[in-house]
Coordinates of N, CA and C in Angstrom, one line a residue:
X1167 N 131.1 156.6 82.1 CA 131.9 157.8 82.0 C 132.5 157.9 80.6
X1168 N 132.3 159.0 79.9 CA 132.9 159.1 78.5 C 133.9 160.2 78.5
X1169 N 134.5 160.4 77.4 CA 135.5 161.4 77.2 C 136.9 160.9 77.4
X1170 N 137.9 161.8 77.2 CA 139.3 161.5 77.4 C 139.7 161.5 78.8
X1171 N 140.5 160.6 79.2 CA 141.0 160.5 80.6 C 141.9 161.7 80.9
X1172 N 141.8 162.3 82.1 CA 142.6 163.4 82.5 C 143.6 162.9 83.5
X1173 N 144.8 162.6 83.1 CA 145.8 162.0 84.0 C 146.1 163.0 85.2
X1174 N 146.0 164.3 84.9 CA 146.4 165.3 85.9 C 145.4 165.2 87.1
X1175 N 144.2 164.7 86.9 CA 143.2 164.7 88.0 C 142.9 163.2 88.4
X1176 N 143.5 162.3 87.7 CA 143.1 160.9 87.9 C 143.6 160.4 89.3
X1177 N 142.7 159.7 90.0 CA 143.0 159.0 91.3 C 142.7 157.5 91.1
X1178 N 143.8 156.7 91.2 CA 143.7 155.3 91.1 C 143.1 154.7 92.4
X1179 N 142.2 153.7 92.2 CA 141.5 153.1 93.3 C 141.9 151.6 93.4
X1180 N 141.7 151.0 94.5 CA 142.0 149.6 94.7 C 140.9 148.8 94.1
X1181 N 141.3 147.6 93.5 CA 140.3 146.7 93.0 C 139.8 147.0 91.6
X1182 N 139.0 146.0 91.1 CA 138.3 146.2 89.9 C 136.9 146.9 90.1
X1183 N 136.4 147.5 89.1 CA 135.2 148.3 89.2 C 134.3 148.0 88.1
X1184 N 133.0 148.0 88.4 CA 131.9 147.7 87.4 C 131.9 148.8 86.3
X1185 N 132.0 150.0 86.7 CA 132.0 151.1 85.7 C 133.0 152.1 86.0
X1186 N 133.4 153.0 85.1 CA 134.3 154.1 85.4 C 133.8 155.1 86.4
X1187 N 132.5 155.2 86.5 CA 131.9 156.1 87.5 C 132.2 155.5 88.9
X1188 N 132.4 154.2 89.0 CA 132.8 153.6 90.3 C 134.2 153.8 90.7
X1189 N 135.0 154.2 89.7 CA 136.5 154.4 89.9 C 137.3 153.5 89.0
X1190 N 138.6 153.7 89.0 CA 139.4 152.9 88.1 C 140.7 152.5 88.8
X1191 N 141.2 151.3 88.5 CA 142.5 150.9 89.0 C 143.5 151.2 87.9
X1192 N 144.7 150.8 88.0 CA 145.7 151.1 87.0 C 145.4 150.6 85.7
X1193 N 145.0 149.3 85.6 CA 144.8 148.7 84.3 C 143.5 149.2 83.7
X1194 N 142.5 149.5 84.5 CA 141.3 150.1 84.0 C 141.6 151.5 83.4
X1195 N 142.4 152.2 84.1 CA 142.8 153.6 83.6 C 143.6 153.4 82.2
X1196 N 144.4 152.4 82.1 CA 145.1 152.1 80.8 C 144.1 151.9 79.7
X1197 N 143.1 151.0 80.0 CA 142.1 150.8 79.0 C 141.4 152.1 78.5
X1198 N 141.1 152.9 79.5 CA 140.4 154.2 79.2 C 141.3 155.1 78.4
X1199 N 142.6 155.2 78.8 CA 143.6 156.0 78.0 C 143.7 155.5 76.6
X1200 N 143.6 154.2 76.4 CA 143.8 153.6 75.1 C 142.6 153.6 74.2
X1201 N 141.5 154.1 74.8 CA 140.2 154.2 74.1 C 139.5 152.8 74.0
X1202 N 139.8 151.9 74.9 CA 139.2 150.6 74.9 C 138.0 150.5 75.9
X1203 N 137.3 149.5 75.8 CA 136.1 149.2 76.7 C 136.7 149.1 78.1
X1204 N 135.8 149.4 79.1 CA 136.2 149.3 80.5 C 136.5 147.9 80.9
X1205 N 137.8 147.7 81.3 CA 138.3 146.4 81.7 C 139.6 146.5 82.5
X1206 N 139.9 145.6 83.4 CA 141.2 145.6 84.0 C 142.1 144.5 83.3
X1207 N 141.7 144.0 82.2 CA 142.5 143.1 81.3 C 142.6 143.7 79.9
X1208 N 143.1 144.9 79.7 CA 143.1 145.5 78.4 C 144.0 144.7 77.5
X1209 N 143.6 144.4 76.3 CA 144.3 143.6 75.4 C 145.6 144.2 74.8
X1210 N 145.7 145.5 75.0 CA 146.9 146.3 74.5 C 148.1 146.2 75.5
X1211 N 147.9 145.5 76.6 CA 149.0 145.5 77.6 C 149.6 144.0 77.7
X1212 N 150.9 144.0 77.8 CA 151.6 142.7 78.1 C 150.9 141.9 79.2
X1213 N 150.6 140.6 79.1 CA 150.1 139.9 80.2 C 151.0 139.9 81.5
X1214 N 152.3 140.0 81.3 CA 153.2 140.0 82.4 C 153.0 141.3 83.1
X1215 N 153.0 142.4 82.4 CA 152.8 143.7 83.0 C 151.4 143.9 83.6
X1216 N 150.4 143.3 83.0 CA 149.1 143.4 83.5 C 149.0 142.6 84.8
X1217 N 149.5 141.4 84.9 CA 149.5 140.6 86.1 C 150.2 141.4 87.3
X1218 N 151.4 141.9 87.0 CA 152.1 142.7 88.0 C 151.3 143.9 88.4
X1219 N 150.8 144.6 87.4 CA 150.1 145.9 87.6 C 148.9 145.8 88.5
X1220 N 148.1 144.7 88.2 CA 146.8 144.5 89.0 C 147.2 144.3 90.4
X1221 N 148.2 143.4 90.7 CA 148.5 143.1 92.0 C 149.2 144.3 92.7
X1222 N 150.1 145.0 92.0 CA 150.8 146.2 92.6 C 149.8 147.3 93.0
X1223 N 148.8 147.5 92.1 CA 147.8 148.5 92.3 C 147.1 148.2 93.7
X1224 N 146.8 147.0 93.9 CA 145.9 146.6 95.0 C 146.7 146.5 96.3
X1225 N 148.0 146.3 96.3 CA 148.7 146.1 97.6 C 149.3 147.5 98.1
X1226 N 149.3 148.5 97.2 CA 149.9 149.8 97.6 C 148.9 150.6 98.4
X1227 N 149.3 151.3 99.4 CA 148.4 152.2 100.1 C 147.9 153.3 99.1
X1228 N 146.8 154.0 99.5 CA 146.2 154.9 98.6 C 147.1 156.0 98.1
X1229 N 147.9 156.6 99.0 CA 148.8 157.6 98.5 C 149.9 157.2 97.6
X1230 N 150.5 156.0 97.9 CA 151.6 155.5 97.1 C 151.1 155.0 95.7
X1231 N 149.8 154.5 95.7 CA 149.2 154.0 94.5 C 149.2 155.1 93.4
X1232 N 149.1 156.3 93.8 CA 149.1 157.4 92.8 C 150.4 157.6 92.0
X1233 N 151.5 157.0 92.6 CA 152.8 157.1 91.9 C 152.7 156.3 90.6
X1234 N 151.7 155.4 90.4 CA 151.6 154.6 89.2 C 150.9 155.4 88.1
X1235 N 150.3 156.5 88.3 CA 149.6 157.3 87.3 C 150.5 157.6 86.1
X1236 N 151.7 158.1 86.3 CA 152.6 158.4 85.2 C 152.9 157.2 84.3
X1237 N 152.6 156.0 84.8 CA 152.9 154.8 84.0 C 151.8 154.5 83.0
X1238 N 150.6 155.1 83.2 CA 149.5 154.7 82.4 C 149.8 154.9 80.9
X1239 N 150.3 156.0 80.4 CA 150.6 156.1 79.0 C 151.7 155.2 78.4
X1240 N 152.4 154.6 79.3 CA 153.5 153.7 78.9 C 153.1 152.3 78.6
X1241 N 152.0 151.9 79.1 CA 151.6 150.5 79.1 C 150.9 150.1 77.8
X1242 N 150.0 150.9 77.1 CA 149.5 150.5 75.9 C 150.5 150.2 74.8
X1243 N 150.3 149.1 74.1 CA 151.2 148.7 73.0 C 152.3 147.8 73.5
X1244 N 152.3 147.3 74.7 CA 153.3 146.4 75.2 C 152.9 144.9 75.0
X1245 N 151.7 144.7 74.6 CA 151.3 143.3 74.3 C 152.0 142.8 73.1
X1246 N 152.5 141.6 73.1 CA 153.2 141.0 72.0 C 154.4 141.8 71.5
X1247 N 155.1 142.5 72.4 CA 156.2 143.3 71.9 C 157.5 142.6 72.0
X1248 N 157.5 141.3 72.4 CA 158.7 140.5 72.4 C 159.5 140.6 73.7
X1249 N 159.0 141.3 74.7 CA 159.9 141.5 75.9 C 159.4 140.8 77.1
X1250 N 158.3 139.9 77.0 CA 157.8 139.3 78.2 C 158.7 138.4 78.9
X1251 N 159.5 137.6 78.2 CA 160.4 136.7 78.9 C 161.4 137.5 79.7
X1252 N 161.9 138.6 79.1 CA 162.8 139.5 79.9 C 162.2 140.1 81.1
X1253 N 160.9 140.5 80.9 CA 160.1 141.0 82.1 C 160.0 140.0 83.2
X1254 N 159.7 138.7 82.8 CA 159.6 137.7 83.8 C 160.9 137.5 84.6
X1255 N 162.0 137.5 83.9 CA 163.3 137.4 84.5 C 163.6 138.6 85.5
X1256 N 163.2 139.8 85.1 CA 163.4 141.0 85.9 C 162.6 140.8 87.2
X1257 N 161.4 140.3 87.1 CA 160.5 140.1 88.3 C 161.1 139.0 89.2
X1258 N 161.6 137.9 88.5 CA 162.2 136.8 89.3 C 163.5 137.3 90.0
X1259 N 164.3 138.0 89.3 CA 165.5 138.5 89.9 C 165.2 139.4 91.1
X1260 N 164.2 140.2 91.0 CA 163.8 141.1 92.1 C 163.4 140.2 93.3
X1261 N 162.6 139.2 93.0 CA 162.1 138.3 94.1 C 163.2 137.6 94.8
X1262 N 164.2 137.2 94.0 CA 165.4 136.4 94.6 C 166.4 137.4 95.3
X1263 N 166.8 138.4 94.6 CA 167.9 139.2 95.1 C 167.5 140.5 95.9
X1264 N 166.2 140.8 95.9 CA 165.8 142.0 96.7 C 164.8 141.7 97.7
X1265 N 163.7 141.1 97.3 CA 162.6 140.8 98.2 C 162.9 139.8 99.3
X1266 N 163.4 138.6 98.9 CA 163.7 137.6 99.9 C 164.8 138.0 100.9
X1267 N 165.9 138.6 100.4 CA 166.9 139.1 101.3 C 166.4 140.1 102.3
X1268 N 165.5 141.0 101.9 CA 165.0 142.0 102.8 C 164.3 141.4 104.0
X1269 N 163.6 140.3 103.8 CA 162.9 139.6 104.9 C 163.9 138.7 105.7
X1270 N 164.9 138.1 105.0 CA 165.8 137.3 105.7 C 166.6 138.2 106.7
X1271 N 166.9 139.4 106.4 CA 167.6 140.3 107.3 C 166.8 140.6 108.6
X1272 N 165.5 140.4 108.5 CA 164.6 140.6 109.7 C 164.5 139.4 110.6
X1273 N 165.0 138.2 110.1 CA 164.9 137.0 110.9 C 165.6 137.1 112.2
X1274 N 165.0 136.6 113.3 CA 165.6 136.7 114.6 C 167.0 136.0 114.7
X1275 N 167.9 136.7 115.4 CA 169.3 136.1 115.6 C 169.3 135.6 117.0
X1276 N 169.4 134.3 117.2 CA 169.4 133.6 118.5 C 170.7 132.9 118.7
X1277 N 171.2 133.0 119.9 CA 172.4 132.4 120.3 C 173.6 132.6 119.3
X1278 N 173.6 133.8 118.8 CA 174.7 134.2 117.9 C 174.5 133.7 116.5
X1279 N 173.3 133.0 116.3 CA 173.1 132.4 115.0 C 172.6 133.5 114.0
X1280 N 173.4 133.7 113.0 CA 173.0 134.7 112.0 C 172.9 134.1 110.6
X1281 N 172.5 132.9 110.5 CA 172.4 132.1 109.3 C 171.5 132.8 108.2
X1282 N 170.4 133.3 108.7 CA 169.5 134.0 107.7 C 170.1 135.2 107.1
X1283 N 170.8 136.0 107.9 CA 171.5 137.1 107.4 C 172.6 136.7 106.4
X1284 N 173.3 135.6 106.7 CA 174.3 135.1 105.7 C 173.6 134.7 104.4
X1285 N 172.4 134.1 104.5 CA 171.7 133.7 103.3 C 171.3 134.9 102.5
X1286 N 170.9 136.0 103.2 CA 170.5 137.2 102.6 C 171.7 137.8 101.8
X1287 N 172.8 137.8 102.4 CA 174.0 138.3 101.7 C 174.3 137.4 100.5
X1288 N 174.2 136.1 100.6 CA 174.5 135.2 99.5 C 173.5 135.4 98.3
X1289 N 172.2 135.6 98.6 CA 171.3 135.9 97.6 C 171.6 137.2 96.8
X1290 N 171.9 138.2 97.6 CA 172.3 139.5 97.0 C 173.5 139.4 96.1
X1291 N 174.4 138.5 96.4 CA 175.7 138.3 95.7 C 175.5 137.4 94.5
X1292 N 174.3 136.8 94.3 CA 174.1 136.0 93.1 C 174.2 136.8 91.8
X1293 N 174.7 136.2 90.7 CA 174.6 136.9 89.5 C 173.2 137.2 89.1
X1294 N 172.9 138.3 88.3 CA 171.5 138.6 87.9 C 170.8 137.4 87.4
X1295 N 169.6 137.2 87.8 CA 168.8 136.1 87.3 C 168.1 136.5 86.0
X1296 N 168.9 136.4 85.0 CA 168.5 136.8 83.6 C 168.4 135.7 82.6
X1297 N 168.5 134.5 83.1 CA 168.5 133.3 82.2 C 168.1 132.1 83.1
X1298 N 167.7 131.0 82.4 CA 167.4 129.8 83.1 C 168.6 129.2 83.8
X1299 N 169.8 129.4 83.1 CA 171.0 128.9 83.7 C 171.3 129.5 85.0
X1300 N 171.2 130.9 85.1 CA 171.5 131.6 86.4 C 170.4 131.3 87.4
X1301 N 169.2 131.0 87.0 CA 168.1 130.6 87.9 C 168.5 129.3 88.6
X1302 N 169.0 128.4 87.8 CA 169.3 127.0 88.3 C 170.5 127.1 89.2
X1303 N 171.5 128.0 88.9 CA 172.6 128.2 89.7 C 172.2 128.7 91.1
X1304 N 171.1 129.5 91.1 CA 170.6 130.1 92.4 C 169.9 129.1 93.2
X1305 N 169.5 128.0 92.7 CA 168.6 127.1 93.4 C 169.1 126.6 94.7
X1306 N 170.4 126.2 94.8 CA 170.9 125.7 96.1 C 170.9 126.8 97.2
X1307 N 171.2 128.0 96.8 CA 171.1 129.1 97.8 C 169.7 129.4 98.2
X1308 N 168.8 129.3 97.3 CA 167.4 129.5 97.6 C 166.9 128.4 98.5
X1309 N 167.2 127.2 98.3 CA 166.8 126.1 99.2 C 167.4 126.3 100.6
X1310 N 168.6 126.7 100.7 CA 169.3 126.9 102.0 C 168.6 128.1 102.7
X1311 N 168.3 129.2 102.0 CA 167.6 130.3 102.5 C 166.3 129.9 103.1
X1312 N 165.5 129.2 102.3 CA 164.2 128.7 102.7 C 164.3 127.9 104.0
X1313 N 165.2 127.0 104.1 CA 165.3 126.1 105.3 C 165.7 126.9 106.5
X1314 N 166.7 127.8 106.3 CA 167.1 128.6 107.4 C 166.0 129.6 107.9
X1315 N 165.3 130.1 107.0 CA 164.2 131.1 107.4 C 163.1 130.3 108.2
X1316 N 162.8 129.2 107.7 CA 161.7 128.4 108.4 C 162.2 128.0 109.8
X1317 N 163.4 127.6 109.9 CA 164.0 127.2 111.2 C 164.0 128.4 112.2
X1318 N 164.4 129.6 111.6 CA 164.5 130.8 112.5 C 163.2 131.2 113.0
X1319 N 162.2 131.2 112.2 CA 160.9 131.7 112.7 C 160.2 130.6 113.6
X1320 N 160.4 129.4 113.2 CA 159.8 128.3 114.0 C 160.4 128.2 115.4
X1321 N 161.6 128.7 115.5 CA 162.3 128.6 116.8 C 161.7 129.6 117.8
X1322 N 161.1 130.6 117.3 CA 160.5 131.6 118.2 C 159.1 131.5 118.5
X1323 N 158.3 131.3 117.5 CA 156.8 131.2 117.7 C 156.2 130.5 116.6
X1324 N 154.9 130.1 116.8 CA 154.1 129.4 115.8 C 153.9 130.3 114.6
X1325 N 154.4 130.0 113.4 CA 154.2 130.8 112.2 C 152.7 130.7 111.8
X1326 N 152.2 131.8 111.5 CA 150.8 131.9 111.0 C 150.9 132.3 109.5
X1327 N 150.6 131.4 108.6 CA 150.7 131.7 107.2 C 149.8 132.9 106.8
X1328 N 148.7 133.0 107.5 CA 147.8 134.2 107.2 C 148.6 135.5 107.4
X1329 N 149.4 135.6 108.5 CA 150.2 136.8 108.7 C 151.3 136.9 107.7
X1330 N 151.9 135.7 107.5 CA 153.1 135.7 106.5 C 152.6 136.1 105.1
X1331 N 151.4 135.5 104.8 CA 150.9 135.8 103.4 C 150.6 137.3 103.3
X1332 N 150.0 137.9 104.3 CA 149.6 139.3 104.3 C 150.9 140.1 104.1
X1333 N 151.9 139.7 104.9 CA 153.2 140.5 104.8 C 153.8 140.4 103.4
X1334 N 153.7 139.2 102.8 CA 154.2 139.0 101.4 C 153.5 139.9 100.4
X1335 N 152.2 139.9 100.5 CA 151.4 140.8 99.6 C 151.7 142.2 99.8
X1336 N 151.8 142.6 101.1 CA 152.0 144.1 101.4 C 153.4 144.5 100.9
X1337 N 154.3 143.6 100.8 CA 155.7 143.9 100.3 C 155.8 143.8 98.8
X1338 N 154.8 143.4 98.2 CA 154.8 143.4 96.7 C 155.4 142.1 96.1
X1339 N 155.7 141.1 97.0 CA 156.3 139.9 96.5 C 155.3 139.1 95.6
X1340 N 154.0 139.2 96.0 CA 153.0 138.5 95.2 C 152.8 139.1 93.8
X1341 N 153.0 140.4 93.7 CA 152.9 141.1 92.4 C 154.0 140.6 91.5
X1342 N 155.2 140.5 92.1 CA 156.4 140.0 91.3 C 156.1 138.6 90.9
X1343 N 155.6 137.8 91.8 CA 155.3 136.3 91.5 C 154.3 136.2 90.4
X1344 N 153.3 137.0 90.4 CA 152.2 137.0 89.4 C 152.8 137.3 88.0
X1345 N 153.8 138.2 88.0 CA 154.4 138.5 86.7 C 155.3 137.4 86.2
X1346 N 156.0 136.7 87.1 CA 156.8 135.6 86.8 C 155.9 134.5 86.2
X1347 N 154.8 134.2 86.8 CA 154.0 133.1 86.4 C 153.2 133.4 85.2
X1348 N 153.1 134.7 84.8 CA 152.4 135.0 83.5 C 153.2 134.7 82.3
X1349 N 154.5 134.3 82.5 CA 155.3 133.9 81.3 C 155.2 132.4 81.2
X1350 N 155.2 131.9 80.0 CA 155.1 130.4 79.7 C 156.6 129.9 79.8
X1351 N 156.9 129.1 80.8 CA 158.2 128.5 80.9 C 158.1 127.0 80.7
X1352 N 159.3 126.4 80.4 CA 159.3 125.0 80.4 C 159.4 124.4 81.8
X1353 N 159.4 123.1 81.9 CA 159.3 122.4 83.2 C 160.5 122.8 84.1
X1354 N 161.7 123.0 83.5 CA 162.9 123.3 84.3 C 162.7 124.8 84.8
X1355 N 162.2 125.6 84.0 CA 161.9 127.0 84.4 C 160.9 127.1 85.6
X1356 N 159.8 126.3 85.4 CA 158.8 126.3 86.4 C 159.4 125.9 87.8
X1357 N 160.3 124.9 87.8 CA 160.9 124.4 89.0 C 161.7 125.5 89.7
X1358 N 162.5 126.2 88.9 CA 163.3 127.3 89.4 C 162.4 128.4 90.0
X1359 N 161.4 128.8 89.3 CA 160.5 129.9 89.8 C 159.8 129.4 91.1
X1360 N 159.4 128.1 91.2 CA 158.7 127.7 92.4 C 159.7 127.7 93.6
X1361 N 160.9 127.4 93.3 CA 161.9 127.4 94.4 C 162.1 128.8 94.9
X1362 N 162.1 129.8 94.0 CA 162.3 131.2 94.4 C 161.1 131.7 95.2
X1363 N 159.9 131.3 94.9 CA 158.7 131.8 95.6 C 158.7 131.1 97.0
X1364 N 159.1 129.8 97.0 CA 159.1 129.0 98.2 C 160.1 129.7 99.2
X1365 N 161.2 130.1 98.7 CA 162.2 130.7 99.6 C 161.8 132.1 100.1
X1366 N 161.2 132.8 99.1 CA 160.7 134.2 99.5 C 159.6 134.1 100.5
X1367 N 158.7 133.2 100.4 CA 157.6 133.0 101.3 C 158.1 132.6 102.7
X1368 N 159.1 131.7 102.8 CA 159.7 131.3 104.0 C 160.4 132.5 104.7
X1369 N 161.1 133.3 103.9 CA 161.8 134.4 104.4 C 160.9 135.5 105.0
X1370 N 159.7 135.6 104.4 CA 158.7 136.6 105.0 C 158.3 136.1 106.4
X1371 N 158.2 134.8 106.5 CA 158.0 134.3 107.9 C 156.8 135.0 108.6
X1372 N 157.0 135.3 109.8 CA 156.0 135.9 110.6 C 156.4 137.3 110.9
X1373 N 157.1 138.0 110.0 CA 157.6 139.3 110.3 C 156.5 140.3 110.1
X1374 N 155.6 140.3 111.0 CA 154.4 141.2 110.9 C 154.6 142.3 111.9
X1375 N 153.7 143.3 111.8 CA 153.6 144.4 112.8 C 154.6 145.5 112.6
X1376 N 154.9 146.2 113.6 CA 155.7 147.4 113.5 C 157.1 147.1 112.9
X1377 N 157.7 146.0 113.3 CA 159.0 145.6 112.8 C 159.1 145.5 111.3
X1378 N 157.9 145.2 110.7 CA 157.9 145.0 109.2 C 157.7 146.2 108.5
X1379 N 157.1 147.3 109.1 CA 156.7 148.5 108.3 C 157.8 149.1 107.5
X1380 N 159.0 149.3 108.0 CA 160.0 150.0 107.2 C 160.4 149.1 106.0
X1381 N 160.5 147.8 106.2 CA 160.8 146.9 105.1 C 159.7 147.0 104.0
X1382 N 158.5 147.0 104.4 CA 157.3 147.0 103.5 C 157.4 148.3 102.7
X1383 N 157.7 149.4 103.3 CA 157.7 150.7 102.6 C 158.9 150.7 101.6
X1384 N 160.0 150.2 102.0 CA 161.2 150.1 101.0 C 160.9 149.2 99.8
X1385 N 160.3 148.1 100.1 CA 160.0 147.2 99.0 C 158.9 147.7 98.1
X1386 N 157.9 148.4 98.7 CA 156.9 149.0 97.8 C 157.5 150.0 96.8
X1387 N 158.4 150.8 97.3 CA 159.1 151.8 96.4 C 159.9 151.0 95.4
X1388 N 160.6 150.0 95.9 CA 161.4 149.2 95.0 C 160.6 148.5 93.9
X1389 N 159.4 148.0 94.3 CA 158.5 147.3 93.3 C 158.0 148.3 92.3
X1390 N 157.7 149.5 92.6 CA 157.3 150.6 91.6 C 158.5 150.8 90.6
X1391 N 159.7 150.9 91.2 CA 160.8 151.1 90.3 C 161.0 149.9 89.4
X1392 N 160.8 148.7 89.9 CA 160.9 147.4 89.1 C 159.9 147.5 88.0
X1393 N 158.7 147.9 88.3 CA 157.6 147.9 87.3 C 158.0 148.9 86.2
X1394 N 158.5 150.0 86.5 CA 159.0 151.0 85.5 C 160.0 150.3 84.5
X1395 N 160.9 149.6 85.1 CA 162.0 148.9 84.4 C 161.4 147.8 83.5
X1396 N 160.4 147.1 84.0 CA 159.8 146.0 83.2 C 159.0 146.6 82.0
X1397 N 158.5 147.8 82.1 CA 157.7 148.3 80.9 C 158.6 148.5 79.7
X1398 N 159.8 149.0 79.9 CA 160.7 149.1 78.8 C 162.1 148.5 79.2
X1399 N 162.1 147.2 79.2 CA 163.4 146.5 79.7 C 164.6 146.9 78.8
X1400 N 165.6 147.2 79.5 CA 166.9 147.6 78.8 C 166.7 148.8 78.0
X1401 N 165.7 149.7 78.3 CA 165.5 150.9 77.6 C 164.9 150.7 76.3
X1402 N 164.3 149.5 76.1 CA 163.6 149.2 74.8 C 162.5 150.1 74.6
X1403 N 162.2 150.5 73.4 CA 161.1 151.4 73.1 C 160.0 150.6 72.3

């Protein structure tokens, strides 16, 4: 397919595509908009934004995926713009203070035990995760949240990681994690990020089915907002 991309009629599709005639995902649309060869790894896009965008494109339902179309013109030129570390922290902060607490709130309360809900509140009250120092401060709360979440789910039924993993992807946690991991951190940073994902995964637990749907929808909207913020962190141009 040749010619200039028409954003007004563009429909984003799930997955990578062999040619533009087969369809385009978000990153393939960006390559087209930027006049580059067909690819879902356009060199003009920050690797952090590309990792997040590929995952976010694929976990969103068809209708909500189209909310990403206005972001297509904003992504070219973000490669090597000096903001990737900030973007990684934004993704990590969302994972710790938005994503994980949303699932912790869904954990079953048994015998008056509301420890998961207490951990959700504690994570939301953490200072913004915008530095390695703050990430390390968050580590004890993350470990406690992980342990409480695992205990809460295991107390009710056998956890199926397949279901939990699907829930995590559906709620955009994996998109955020992909963005975090696209940044080159030192060993201390890697340990902090691993703790965050471990806690978030445990919080997702087995919260599948109808009870999960409202949380999934809220987190999908939140993830789109996060992605917008990551493109121009702090209003950077």
